Amino acid sequence: MGSGKEKKKQQQHQKKKRFPLQPKKVVNNKRKKEKVKKTRSSSNNGESIENAKSKIKVKDTKLNDIVRFPTAAQQLEFFHEQYQSANRIQLSSLELDSFTETCMLELDPDHAQISSALADHMKVAFGPSWKESLCEKEIDEKIDPGQPALLVISLSALRSLDLLRELRPLTSECRAAKLFSKHMKIEEQASALKNRVNIASGTPSRIKKLIDVEALGLSRLAVIVLDMKTDTKGYSLLTLPQVRDEFWDLYRNYFHQRVLEGALRICLYDEIPVNIKKEEQSR
C-alpha cells in the first residue's frame, strides 16, 4: 500500500516539472490610458486647429478699419449697425428704402476733419445760403425763436464747449445755444431759446428735455452733427452706455422720422470704424 502512494506522489511531482506554471502577464493600464489620451487629444487638437483656421478666415473676410473721412455709404452702414444693435430691432424694408446715402452728410476731404475745421465743413454743407442759415441774427416771419438749423450732439459738456469754440467764426453775430446740464439750469436755457438760434450744441439728455418742454424747436433743423470723438477711456457718443441710451431715445422720438422724410441729414464727425472686406487668404 505504501509503495502505491509513493508512486502517485512521484507522478504528480514529475507533472509539475513537465508543465511549470507560467507567470501571469502584468497589464500596464497606465500605458493604455496614456495612449487613449494621446489619441483623443490629437484628434481634438486637429479639430481645434481646423476651427481656429476657419475662425481666422471669417475674421479675414470682414475687418474693422478706422476711417478719417468716411463716405456717405460707410457712414450709413455704420449708423445702421449701431441703430439696430443698440435698439435691438431690425429696420424694415420700407425704412431701408427711405434711409439711403442721401441721409448722410459726406464731409469735404479738402478740409482737415478736426474740431477747428468744423465751421468750414458746415459752410460747405449749407452751400450758398450758409450765411443766412448760420450767421444772421434777425428774427423774421420765416424763422421762429429757438429753432436752430445746426445741432451738434456730443458725449459731454466739455466736448460741446470745445466744438462751440471752433464754430465761433459762424456765431460772432448770433450766439450759439449751450444745451447741457453742467452749471446751467434748464430755465435759463429755455429763456435763451426765446431768441433766434442758428447753432446749438449739447448733450442728448438736456436736448431732449428742452424739446419736451417745447423750448427747443426742430422745424428748421437741417443737419445734426454727431461727435464721434472718443474720451480718454475710448468711449464715444454711441458707445458710452448711459449717454448712448439717452441719444437713441432722443433720436427715435425726434429725429428718425425726419431723416426718413429727407428733411434732416446726419453727419458723423471724427474717425469711425468701418468694415473693410478682404479676400480670404489661402492657407
PDB file of N, CA and C in Angstrom, residues 173-268:
ATOM      1  N   GLU A 173     -22.152 136.989 -34.625  1.00  0.00           N
ATOM      2  CA  GLU A 173     -23.340 137.855 -34.599  1.00  0.00           C
ATOM      3  C   GLU A 173     -24.491 137.202 -33.840  1.00  0.00           C
ATOM      4  N   CYS A 174     -24.759 135.965 -34.138  1.00  0.00           N
ATOM      5  CA  CYS A 174     -25.850 135.242 -33.473  1.00  0.00           C
ATOM      6  C   CYS A 174     -25.257 134.179 -32.565  1.00  0.00           C
ATOM      7  N   ARG A 175     -25.444 134.343 -31.272  1.00  0.00           N
ATOM      8  CA  ARG A 175     -24.824 133.442 -30.303  1.00  0.00           C
ATOM      9  C   ARG A 175     -25.403 132.031 -30.401  1.00  0.00           C
ATOM     10  N   ALA A 176     -24.513 131.071 -30.199  1.00  0.00           N
ATOM     11  CA  ALA A 176     -24.936 129.669 -30.195  1.00  0.00           C
ATOM     12  C   ALA A 176     -25.545 129.309 -28.842  1.00  0.00           C
ATOM     13  N   ALA A 177     -26.421 128.326 -28.854  1.00  0.00           N
ATOM     14  CA  ALA A 177     -27.076 127.880 -27.620  1.00  0.00           C
ATOM     15  C   ALA A 177     -26.301 126.712 -27.008  1.00  0.00           C
ATOM     16  N   LYS A 178     -26.075 126.803 -25.696  1.00  0.00           N
ATOM     17  CA  LYS A 178     -25.393 125.742 -24.962  1.00  0.00           C
ATOM     18  C   LYS A 178     -26.453 124.865 -24.296  1.00  0.00           C
ATOM     19  N   LEU A 179     -26.539 123.629 -24.748  1.00  0.00           N
ATOM     20  CA  LEU A 179     -27.621 122.746 -24.300  1.00  0.00           C
ATOM     21  C   LEU A 179     -27.068 121.544 -23.538  1.00  0.00           C
ATOM     22  N   PHE A 180     -26.535 121.810 -22.360  1.00  0.00           N
ATOM     23  CA  PHE A 180     -26.074 120.739 -21.481  1.00  0.00           C
ATOM     24  C   PHE A 180     -26.382 121.141 -20.039  1.00  0.00           C
ATOM     25  N   SER A 181     -26.298 120.173 -19.140  1.00  0.00           N
ATOM     26  CA  SER A 181     -26.758 120.408 -17.767  1.00  0.00           C
ATOM     27  C   SER A 181     -25.683 120.956 -16.833  1.00  0.00           C
ATOM     28  N   LYS A 182     -24.420 120.838 -17.190  1.00  0.00           N
ATOM     29  CA  LYS A 182     -23.343 121.240 -16.290  1.00  0.00           C
ATOM     30  C   LYS A 182     -23.347 122.753 -16.069  1.00  0.00           C
ATOM     31  N   HIS A 183     -23.589 123.169 -14.811  1.00  0.00           N
ATOM     32  CA  HIS A 183     -23.587 124.583 -14.392  1.00  0.00           C
ATOM     33  C   HIS A 183     -24.655 125.420 -15.098  1.00  0.00           C
ATOM     34  N   MET A 184     -25.666 124.763 -15.677  1.00  0.00           N
ATOM     35  CA  MET A 184     -26.703 125.511 -16.390  1.00  0.00           C
ATOM     36  C   MET A 184     -28.074 124.948 -16.033  1.00  0.00           C
ATOM     37  N   LYS A 185     -28.989 125.855 -15.660  1.00  0.00           N
ATOM     38  CA  LYS A 185     -30.350 125.451 -15.333  1.00  0.00           C
ATOM     39  C   LYS A 185     -31.195 125.428 -16.600  1.00  0.00           C
ATOM     40  N   ILE A 186     -32.147 124.513 -16.606  1.00  0.00           N
ATOM     41  CA  ILE A 186     -32.982 124.370 -17.799  1.00  0.00           C
ATOM     42  C   ILE A 186     -33.831 125.621 -18.040  1.00  0.00           C
ATOM     43  N   GLU A 187     -34.197 126.337 -16.964  1.00  0.00           N
ATOM     44  CA  GLU A 187     -34.978 127.572 -17.101  1.00  0.00           C
ATOM     45  C   GLU A 187     -34.169 128.655 -17.819  1.00  0.00           C
ATOM     46  N   GLU A 188     -32.884 128.751 -17.510  1.00  0.00           N
ATOM     47  CA  GLU A 188     -32.019 129.723 -18.175  1.00  0.00           C
ATOM     48  C   GLU A 188     -31.881 129.406 -19.665  1.00  0.00           C
ATOM     49  N   GLN A 189     -31.759 128.127 -19.982  1.00  0.00           N
ATOM     50  CA  GLN A 189     -31.632 127.724 -21.379  1.00  0.00           C
ATOM     51  C   GLN A 189     -32.930 127.969 -22.145  1.00  0.00           C
ATOM     52  N   ALA A 190     -34.048 127.709 -21.505  1.00  0.00           N
ATOM     53  CA  ALA A 190     -35.345 127.958 -22.147  1.00  0.00           C
ATOM     54  C   ALA A 190     -35.530 129.440 -22.431  1.00  0.00           C
ATOM     55  N   SER A 191     -35.056 130.283 -21.515  1.00  0.00           N
ATOM     56  CA  SER A 191     -35.140 131.729 -21.716  1.00  0.00           C
ATOM     57  C   SER A 191     -34.259 132.180 -22.885  1.00  0.00           C
ATOM     58  N   ALA A 192     -33.050 131.619 -22.988  1.00  0.00           N
ATOM     59  CA  ALA A 192     -32.145 131.968 -24.085  1.00  0.00           C
ATOM     60  C   ALA A 192     -32.696 131.531 -25.432  1.00  0.00           C
ATOM     61  N   LEU A 193     -33.475 130.472 -25.446  1.00  0.00           N
ATOM     62  CA  LEU A 193     -34.037 129.955 -26.691  1.00  0.00           C
ATOM     63  C   LEU A 193     -35.252 130.762 -27.181  1.00  0.00           C
ATOM     64  N   LYS A 194     -35.600 131.808 -26.452  1.00  0.00           N
ATOM     65  CA  LYS A 194     -36.666 132.696 -26.925  1.00  0.00           C
ATOM     66  C   LYS A 194     -36.151 133.671 -27.980  1.00  0.00           C
ATOM     67  N   ASN A 195     -34.835 133.674 -28.192  1.00  0.00           N
ATOM     68  CA  ASN A 195     -34.217 134.481 -29.243  1.00  0.00           C
ATOM     69  C   ASN A 195     -33.936 133.591 -30.458  1.00  0.00           C
ATOM     70  N   ARG A 196     -33.478 134.234 -31.534  1.00  0.00           N
ATOM     71  CA  ARG A 196     -33.103 133.450 -32.714  1.00  0.00           C
ATOM     72  C   ARG A 196     -31.851 132.636 -32.385  1.00  0.00           C
ATOM     73  N   VAL A 197     -31.874 131.378 -32.808  1.00  0.00           N
ATOM     74  CA  VAL A 197     -30.741 130.473 -32.610  1.00  0.00           C
ATOM     75  C   VAL A 197     -30.475 129.759 -33.936  1.00  0.00           C
ATOM     76  N   ASN A 198     -29.258 129.875 -34.421  1.00  0.00           N
ATOM     77  CA  ASN A 198     -28.876 129.179 -35.648  1.00  0.00           C
ATOM     78  C   ASN A 198     -28.117 127.890 -35.368  1.00  0.00           C
ATOM     79  N   ILE A 199     -27.285 127.941 -34.323  1.00  0.00           N
ATOM     80  CA  ILE A 199     -26.429 126.802 -33.981  1.00  0.00           C
ATOM     81  C   ILE A 199     -26.593 126.479 -32.496  1.00  0.00           C
ATOM     82  N   ALA A 200     -26.710 125.199 -32.191  1.00  0.00           N
ATOM     83  CA  ALA A 200     -26.808 124.745 -30.797  1.00  0.00           C
ATOM     84  C   ALA A 200     -25.925 123.517 -30.615  1.00  0.00           C
ATOM     85  N   SER A 201     -25.378 123.388 -29.419  1.00  0.00           N
ATOM     86  CA  SER A 201     -24.514 122.246 -29.126  1.00  0.00           C
ATOM     87  C   SER A 201     -24.781 121.775 -27.704  1.00  0.00           C
ATOM     88  N   GLY A 202     -24.904 120.470 -27.538  1.00  0.00           N
ATOM     89  CA  GLY A 202     -25.183 119.963 -26.203  1.00  0.00           C
ATOM     90  C   GLY A 202     -25.147 118.456 -26.117  1.00  0.00           C
ATOM     91  N   THR A 203     -25.677 117.951 -25.011  1.00  0.00           N
ATOM     92  CA  THR A 203     -25.702 116.515 -24.746  1.00  0.00           C
ATOM     93  C   THR A 203     -27.121 115.980 -24.929  1.00  0.00           C
ATOM     94  N   PRO A 204     -27.268 114.679 -25.217  1.00  0.00           N
ATOM     95  CA  PRO A 204     -28.582 114.113 -25.548  1.00  0.00           C
ATOM     96  C   PRO A 204     -29.665 114.343 -24.500  1.00  0.00           C
ATOM     97  N   SER A 205     -29.340 114.151 -23.221  1.00  0.00           N
ATOM     98  CA  SER A 205     -30.346 114.242 -22.168  1.00  0.00           C
ATOM     99  C   SER A 205     -30.964 115.637 -22.077  1.00  0.00           C
ATOM    100  N   ARG A 206     -30.122 116.673 -22.051  1.00  0.00           N
ATOM    101  CA  ARG A 206     -30.631 118.036 -21.909  1.00  0.00           C
ATOM    102  C   ARG A 206     -31.351 118.491 -23.191  1.00  0.00           C
ATOM    103  N   ILE A 207     -30.854 118.088 -24.332  1.00  0.00           N
ATOM    104  CA  ILE A 207     -31.521 118.437 -25.596  1.00  0.00           C
ATOM    105  C   ILE A 207     -32.945 117.881 -25.610  1.00  0.00           C
ATOM    106  N   LYS A 208     -33.108 116.637 -25.198  1.00  0.00           N
ATOM    107  CA  LYS A 208     -34.445 116.020 -25.191  1.00  0.00           C
ATOM    108  C   LYS A 208     -35.379 116.733 -24.209  1.00  0.00           C
ATOM    109  N   LYS A 209     -34.860 117.098 -23.044  1.00  0.00           N
ATOM    110  CA  LYS A 209     -35.702 117.786 -22.064  1.00  0.00           C
ATOM    111  C   LYS A 209     -36.201 119.122 -22.604  1.00  0.00           C
ATOM    112  N   LEU A 210     -35.328 119.841 -23.304  1.00  0.00           N
ATOM    113  CA  LEU A 210     -35.709 121.147 -23.855  1.00  0.00           C
ATOM    114  C   LEU A 210     -36.725 120.988 -24.998  1.00  0.00           C
ATOM    115  N   ILE A 211     -36.631 119.910 -25.729  1.00  0.00           N
ATOM    116  CA  ILE A 211     -37.637 119.636 -26.760  1.00  0.00           C
ATOM    117  C   ILE A 211     -38.961 119.255 -26.098  1.00  0.00           C
ATOM    118  N   ASP A 212     -38.891 118.460 -25.045  1.00  0.00           N
ATOM    119  CA  ASP A 212     -40.095 118.013 -24.344  1.00  0.00           C
ATOM    120  C   ASP A 212     -40.900 119.184 -23.783  1.00  0.00           C
ATOM    121  N   VAL A 213     -40.192 120.205 -23.289  1.00  0.00           N
ATOM    122  CA  VAL A 213     -40.898 121.368 -22.716  1.00  0.00           C
ATOM    123  C   VAL A 213     -41.180 122.437 -23.779  1.00  0.00           C
ATOM    124  N   GLU A 214     -40.912 122.077 -25.033  1.00  0.00           N
ATOM    125  CA  GLU A 214     -41.200 122.946 -26.190  1.00  0.00           C
ATOM    126  C   GLU A 214     -40.403 124.250 -26.180  1.00  0.00           C
ATOM    127  N   ALA A 215     -39.235 124.222 -25.563  1.00  0.00           N
ATOM    128  CA  ALA A 215     -38.345 125.381 -25.607  1.00  0.00           C
ATOM    129  C   ALA A 215     -37.452 125.332 -26.841  1.00  0.00           C
ATOM    130  N   LEU A 216     -37.112 124.124 -27.275  1.00  0.00           N
ATOM    131  CA  LEU A 216     -36.269 123.923 -28.457  1.00  0.00           C
ATOM    132  C   LEU A 216     -37.118 123.342 -29.581  1.00  0.00           C
ATOM    133  N   GLY A 217     -37.109 124.034 -30.722  1.00  0.00           N
ATOM    134  CA  GLY A 217     -37.892 123.577 -31.874  1.00  0.00           C
ATOM    135  C   GLY A 217     -37.020 122.932 -32.931  1.00  0.00           C
ATOM    136  N   LEU A 218     -37.644 122.107 -33.782  1.00  0.00           N
ATOM    137  CA  LEU A 218     -36.907 121.341 -34.788  1.00  0.00           C
ATOM    138  C   LEU A 218     -37.357 121.611 -36.218  1.00  0.00           C
ATOM    139  N   SER A 219     -38.301 122.507 -36.412  1.00  0.00           N
ATOM    140  CA  SER A 219     -38.859 122.703 -37.750  1.00  0.00           C
ATOM    141  C   SER A 219     -37.825 123.217 -38.753  1.00  0.00           C
ATOM    142  N   ARG A 220     -36.817 123.922 -38.280  1.00  0.00           N
ATOM    143  CA  ARG A 220     -35.789 124.491 -39.151  1.00  0.00           C
ATOM    144  C   ARG A 220     -34.514 123.645 -39.200  1.00  0.00           C
ATOM    145  N   LEU A 221     -34.448 122.631 -38.384  1.00  0.00           N
ATOM    146  CA  LEU A 221     -33.227 121.828 -38.258  1.00  0.00           C
ATOM    147  C   LEU A 221     -32.928 121.086 -39.562  1.00  0.00           C
ATOM    148  N   ALA A 222     -31.716 121.287 -40.089  1.00  0.00           N
ATOM    149  CA  ALA A 222     -31.321 120.673 -41.358  1.00  0.00           C
ATOM    150  C   ALA A 222     -30.194 119.655 -41.199  1.00  0.00           C
ATOM    151  N   VAL A 223     -29.311 119.861 -40.213  1.00  0.00           N
ATOM    152  CA  VAL A 223     -28.151 118.975 -40.032  1.00  0.00           C
ATOM    153  C   VAL A 223     -27.938 118.718 -38.547  1.00  0.00           C
ATOM    154  N   ILE A 224     -27.720 117.450 -38.198  1.00  0.00           N
ATOM    155  CA  ILE A 224     -27.255 117.115 -36.849  1.00  0.00           C
ATOM    156  C   ILE A 224     -25.853 116.513 -36.986  1.00  0.00           C
ATOM    157  N   VAL A 225     -24.926 117.074 -36.249  1.00  0.00           N
ATOM    158  CA  VAL A 225     -23.547 116.584 -36.231  1.00  0.00           C
ATOM    159  C   VAL A 225     -23.375 115.711 -34.996  1.00  0.00           C
ATOM    160  N   LEU A 226     -23.066 114.461 -35.204  1.00  0.00           N
ATOM    161  CA  LEU A 226     -22.830 113.534 -34.095  1.00  0.00           C
ATOM    162  C   LEU A 226     -21.319 113.431 -33.885  1.00  0.00           C
ATOM    163  N   ASP A 227     -20.862 113.945 -32.776  1.00  0.00           N
ATOM    164  CA  ASP A 227     -19.432 113.983 -32.471  1.00  0.00           C
ATOM    165  C   ASP A 227     -18.956 112.586 -32.085  1.00  0.00           C
ATOM    166  N   MET A 228     -18.096 111.995 -32.909  1.00  0.00           N
ATOM    167  CA  MET A 228     -17.603 110.643 -32.685  1.00  0.00           C
ATOM    168  C   MET A 228     -16.276 110.602 -31.925  1.00  0.00           C
ATOM    169  N   LYS A 229     -15.849 111.749 -31.445  1.00  0.00           N
ATOM    170  CA  LYS A 229     -14.598 111.814 -30.694  1.00  0.00           C
ATOM    171  C   LYS A 229     -14.687 110.940 -29.443  1.00  0.00           C
ATOM    172  N   THR A 230     -13.656 110.125 -29.204  1.00  0.00           N
ATOM    173  CA  THR A 230     -13.654 109.261 -28.023  1.00  0.00           C
ATOM    174  C   THR A 230     -12.978 109.956 -26.852  1.00  0.00           C
ATOM    175  N   ASP A 231     -13.399 109.575 -25.645  1.00  0.00           N
ATOM    176  CA  ASP A 231     -12.784 110.149 -24.448  1.00  0.00           C
ATOM    177  C   ASP A 231     -11.520 109.376 -24.089  1.00  0.00           C
ATOM    178  N   THR A 232     -10.944 109.676 -22.921  1.00  0.00           N
ATOM    179  CA  THR A 232      -9.682 109.049 -22.516  1.00  0.00           C
ATOM    180  C   THR A 232      -9.813 107.539 -22.316  1.00  0.00           C
ATOM    181  N   LYS A 233     -11.043 107.072 -22.054  1.00  0.00           N
ATOM    182  CA  LYS A 233     -11.265 105.639 -21.858  1.00  0.00           C
ATOM    183  C   LYS A 233     -11.702 104.933 -23.131  1.00  0.00           C
ATOM    184  N   GLY A 234     -11.775 105.680 -24.223  1.00  0.00           N
ATOM    185  CA  GLY A 234     -12.126 105.073 -25.503  1.00  0.00           C
ATOM    186  C   GLY A 234     -13.608 105.039 -25.811  1.00  0.00           C
ATOM    187  N   TYR A 235     -14.441 105.697 -24.984  1.00  0.00           N
ATOM    188  CA  TYR A 235     -15.886 105.730 -25.216  1.00  0.00           C
ATOM    189  C   TYR A 235     -16.258 106.905 -26.115  1.00  0.00           C
ATOM    190  N   SER A 236     -17.327 106.710 -26.891  1.00  0.00           N
ATOM    191  CA  SER A 236     -17.845 107.777 -27.744  1.00  0.00           C
ATOM    192  C   SER A 236     -19.328 107.979 -27.463  1.00  0.00           C
ATOM    193  N   LEU A 237     -19.921 108.890 -28.193  1.00  0.00           N
ATOM    194  CA  LEU A 237     -21.347 109.182 -28.034  1.00  0.00           C
ATOM    195  C   LEU A 237     -22.211 107.933 -28.194  1.00  0.00           C
ATOM    196  N   LEU A 238     -21.791 107.018 -29.067  1.00  0.00           N
ATOM    197  CA  LEU A 238     -22.597 105.835 -29.371  1.00  0.00           C
ATOM    198  C   LEU A 238     -22.137 104.578 -28.640  1.00  0.00           C
ATOM    199  N   THR A 239     -21.132 104.709 -27.760  1.00  0.00           N
ATOM    200  CA  THR A 239     -20.654 103.526 -27.039  1.00  0.00           C
ATOM    201  C   THR A 239     -20.696 103.659 -25.518  1.00  0.00           C
ATOM    202  N   LEU A 240     -20.662 104.881 -24.983  1.00  0.00           N
ATOM    203  CA  LEU A 240     -20.772 105.045 -23.529  1.00  0.00           C
ATOM    204  C   LEU A 240     -22.206 104.701 -23.120  1.00  0.00           C
ATOM    205  N   PRO A 241     -22.412 103.651 -22.304  1.00  0.00           N
ATOM    206  CA  PRO A 241     -23.749 103.090 -22.087  1.00  0.00           C
ATOM    207  C   PRO A 241     -24.863 104.093 -21.790  1.00  0.00           C
ATOM    208  N   GLN A 242     -24.741 104.902 -20.745  1.00  0.00           N
ATOM    209  CA  GLN A 242     -25.835 105.806 -20.373  1.00  0.00           C
ATOM    210  C   GLN A 242     -26.080 106.861 -21.439  1.00  0.00           C
ATOM    211  N   VAL A 243     -25.036 107.492 -21.920  1.00  0.00           N
ATOM    212  CA  VAL A 243     -25.174 108.537 -22.940  1.00  0.00           C
ATOM    213  C   VAL A 243     -25.708 107.943 -24.240  1.00  0.00           C
ATOM    214  N   ARG A 244     -25.249 106.757 -24.574  1.00  0.00           N
ATOM    215  CA  ARG A 244     -25.729 106.069 -25.780  1.00  0.00           C
ATOM    216  C   ARG A 244     -27.238 105.848 -25.716  1.00  0.00           C
ATOM    217  N   ASP A 245     -27.721 105.364 -24.576  1.00  0.00           N
ATOM    218  CA  ASP A 245     -29.157 105.121 -24.428  1.00  0.00           C
ATOM    219  C   ASP A 245     -29.951 106.422 -24.512  1.00  0.00           C
ATOM    220  N   GLU A 246     -29.404 107.478 -23.929  1.00  0.00           N
ATOM    221  CA  GLU A 246     -30.078 108.779 -23.981  1.00  0.00           C
ATOM    222  C   GLU A 246     -30.122 109.315 -25.413  1.00  0.00           C
ATOM    223  N   PHE A 247     -29.042 109.093 -26.142  1.00  0.00           N
ATOM    224  CA  PHE A 247     -29.040 109.558 -27.528  1.00  0.00           C
ATOM    225  C   PHE A 247     -30.078 108.828 -28.363  1.00  0.00           C
ATOM    226  N   TRP A 248     -30.126 107.506 -28.262  1.00  0.00           N
ATOM    227  CA  TRP A 248     -31.072 106.754 -29.096  1.00  0.00           C
ATOM    228  C   TRP A 248     -32.509 107.049 -28.706  1.00  0.00           C
ATOM    229  N   ASP A 249     -32.746 107.351 -27.447  1.00  0.00           N
ATOM    230  CA  ASP A 249     -34.081 107.776 -27.014  1.00  0.00           C
ATOM    231  C   ASP A 249     -34.455 109.089 -27.701  1.00  0.00           C
ATOM    232  N   LEU A 250     -33.509 110.006 -27.731  1.00  0.00           N
ATOM    233  CA  LEU A 250     -33.712 111.289 -28.413  1.00  0.00           C
ATOM    234  C   LEU A 250     -33.911 111.069 -29.905  1.00  0.00           C
ATOM    235  N   TYR A 251     -33.084 110.241 -30.498  1.00  0.00           N
ATOM    236  CA  TYR A 251     -33.141 110.025 -31.947  1.00  0.00           C
ATOM    237  C   TYR A 251     -34.475 109.384 -32.366  1.00  0.00           C
ATOM    238  N   ARG A 252     -34.881 108.335 -31.653  1.00  0.00           N
ATOM    239  CA  ARG A 252     -36.124 107.648 -32.013  1.00  0.00           C
ATOM    240  C   ARG A 252     -37.329 108.579 -31.932  1.00  0.00           C
ATOM    241  N   ASN A 253     -37.357 109.391 -30.898  1.00  0.00           N
ATOM    242  CA  ASN A 253     -38.534 110.230 -30.657  1.00  0.00           C
ATOM    243  C   ASN A 253     -38.608 111.464 -31.553  1.00  0.00           C
ATOM    244  N   TYR A 254     -37.455 112.021 -31.938  1.00  0.00           N
ATOM    245  CA  TYR A 254     -37.498 113.324 -32.602  1.00  0.00           C
ATOM    246  C   TYR A 254     -36.757 113.421 -33.940  1.00  0.00           C
ATOM    247  N   PHE A 255     -35.867 112.496 -34.225  1.00  0.00           N
ATOM    248  CA  PHE A 255     -35.059 112.657 -35.434  1.00  0.00           C
ATOM    249  C   PHE A 255     -35.326 111.617 -36.516  1.00  0.00           C
ATOM    250  N   HIS A 256     -35.597 110.399 -36.119  1.00  0.00           N
ATOM    251  CA  HIS A 256     -35.650 109.283 -37.075  1.00  0.00           C
ATOM    252  C   HIS A 256     -36.645 109.539 -38.211  1.00  0.00           C
ATOM    253  N   GLN A 257     -37.851 109.945 -37.884  1.00  0.00           N
ATOM    254  CA  GLN A 257     -38.864 110.157 -38.911  1.00  0.00           C
ATOM    255  C   GLN A 257     -38.469 111.285 -39.857  1.00  0.00           C
ATOM    256  N   ARG A 258     -37.877 112.338 -39.335  1.00  0.00           N
ATOM    257  CA  ARG A 258     -37.443 113.462 -40.165  1.00  0.00           C
ATOM    258  C   ARG A 258     -36.310 113.038 -41.110  1.00  0.00           C
ATOM    259  N   VAL A 259     -35.448 112.142 -40.636  1.00  0.00           N
ATOM    260  CA  VAL A 259     -34.388 111.620 -41.502  1.00  0.00           C
ATOM    261  C   VAL A 259     -34.993 110.814 -42.647  1.00  0.00           C
ATOM    262  N   LEU A 260     -35.957 109.960 -42.340  1.00  0.00           N
ATOM    263  CA  LEU A 260     -36.603 109.151 -43.373  1.00  0.00           C
ATOM    264  C   LEU A 260     -37.342 110.016 -44.389  1.00  0.00           C
ATOM    265  N   GLU A 261     -37.871 111.141 -43.938  1.00  0.00           N
ATOM    266  CA  GLU A 261     -38.598 112.057 -44.838  1.00  0.00           C
ATOM    267  C   GLU A 261     -37.652 112.902 -45.687  1.00  0.00           C
ATOM    268  N   GLY A 262     -36.359 112.864 -45.389  1.00  0.00           N
ATOM    269  CA  GLY A 262     -35.388 113.639 -46.148  1.00  0.00           C
ATOM    270  C   GLY A 262     -35.252 115.073 -45.692  1.00  0.00           C
ATOM    271  N   ALA A 263     -35.837 115.409 -44.544  1.00  0.00           N
ATOM    272  CA  ALA A 263     -35.767 116.779 -44.028  1.00  0.00           C
ATOM    273  C   ALA A 263     -34.548 117.023 -43.155  1.00  0.00           C
ATOM    274  N   LEU A 264     -33.848 115.967 -42.794  1.00  0.00           N
ATOM    275  CA  LEU A 264     -32.724 116.089 -41.857  1.00  0.00           C
ATOM    276  C   LEU A 264     -31.589 115.172 -42.296  1.00  0.00           C
ATOM    277  N   ARG A 265     -30.363 115.705 -42.266  1.00  0.00           N
ATOM    278  CA  ARG A 265     -29.180 114.915 -42.610  1.00  0.00           C
ATOM    279  C   ARG A 265     -28.312 114.700 -41.377  1.00  0.00           C
ATOM    280  N   ILE A 266     -27.615 113.563 -41.360  1.00  0.00           N
ATOM    281  CA  ILE A 266     -26.751 113.188 -40.243  1.00  0.00           C
ATOM    282  C   ILE A 266     -25.299 113.272 -40.687  1.00  0.00           C
ATOM    283  N   CYS A 267     -24.459 113.833 -39.824  1.00  0.00           N
ATOM    284  CA  CYS A 267     -23.019 113.893 -40.099  1.00  0.00           C
ATOM    285  C   CYS A 267     -22.271 113.235 -38.949  1.00  0.00           C
ATOM    286  N   LEU A 268     -21.532 112.176 -39.233  1.00  0.00           N
ATOM    287  CA  LEU A 268     -20.689 111.520 -38.234  1.00  0.00           C
ATOM    288  C   LEU A 268     -19.324 112.190 -38.287  1.00  0.00           C
TER     289      LEU A 268
END
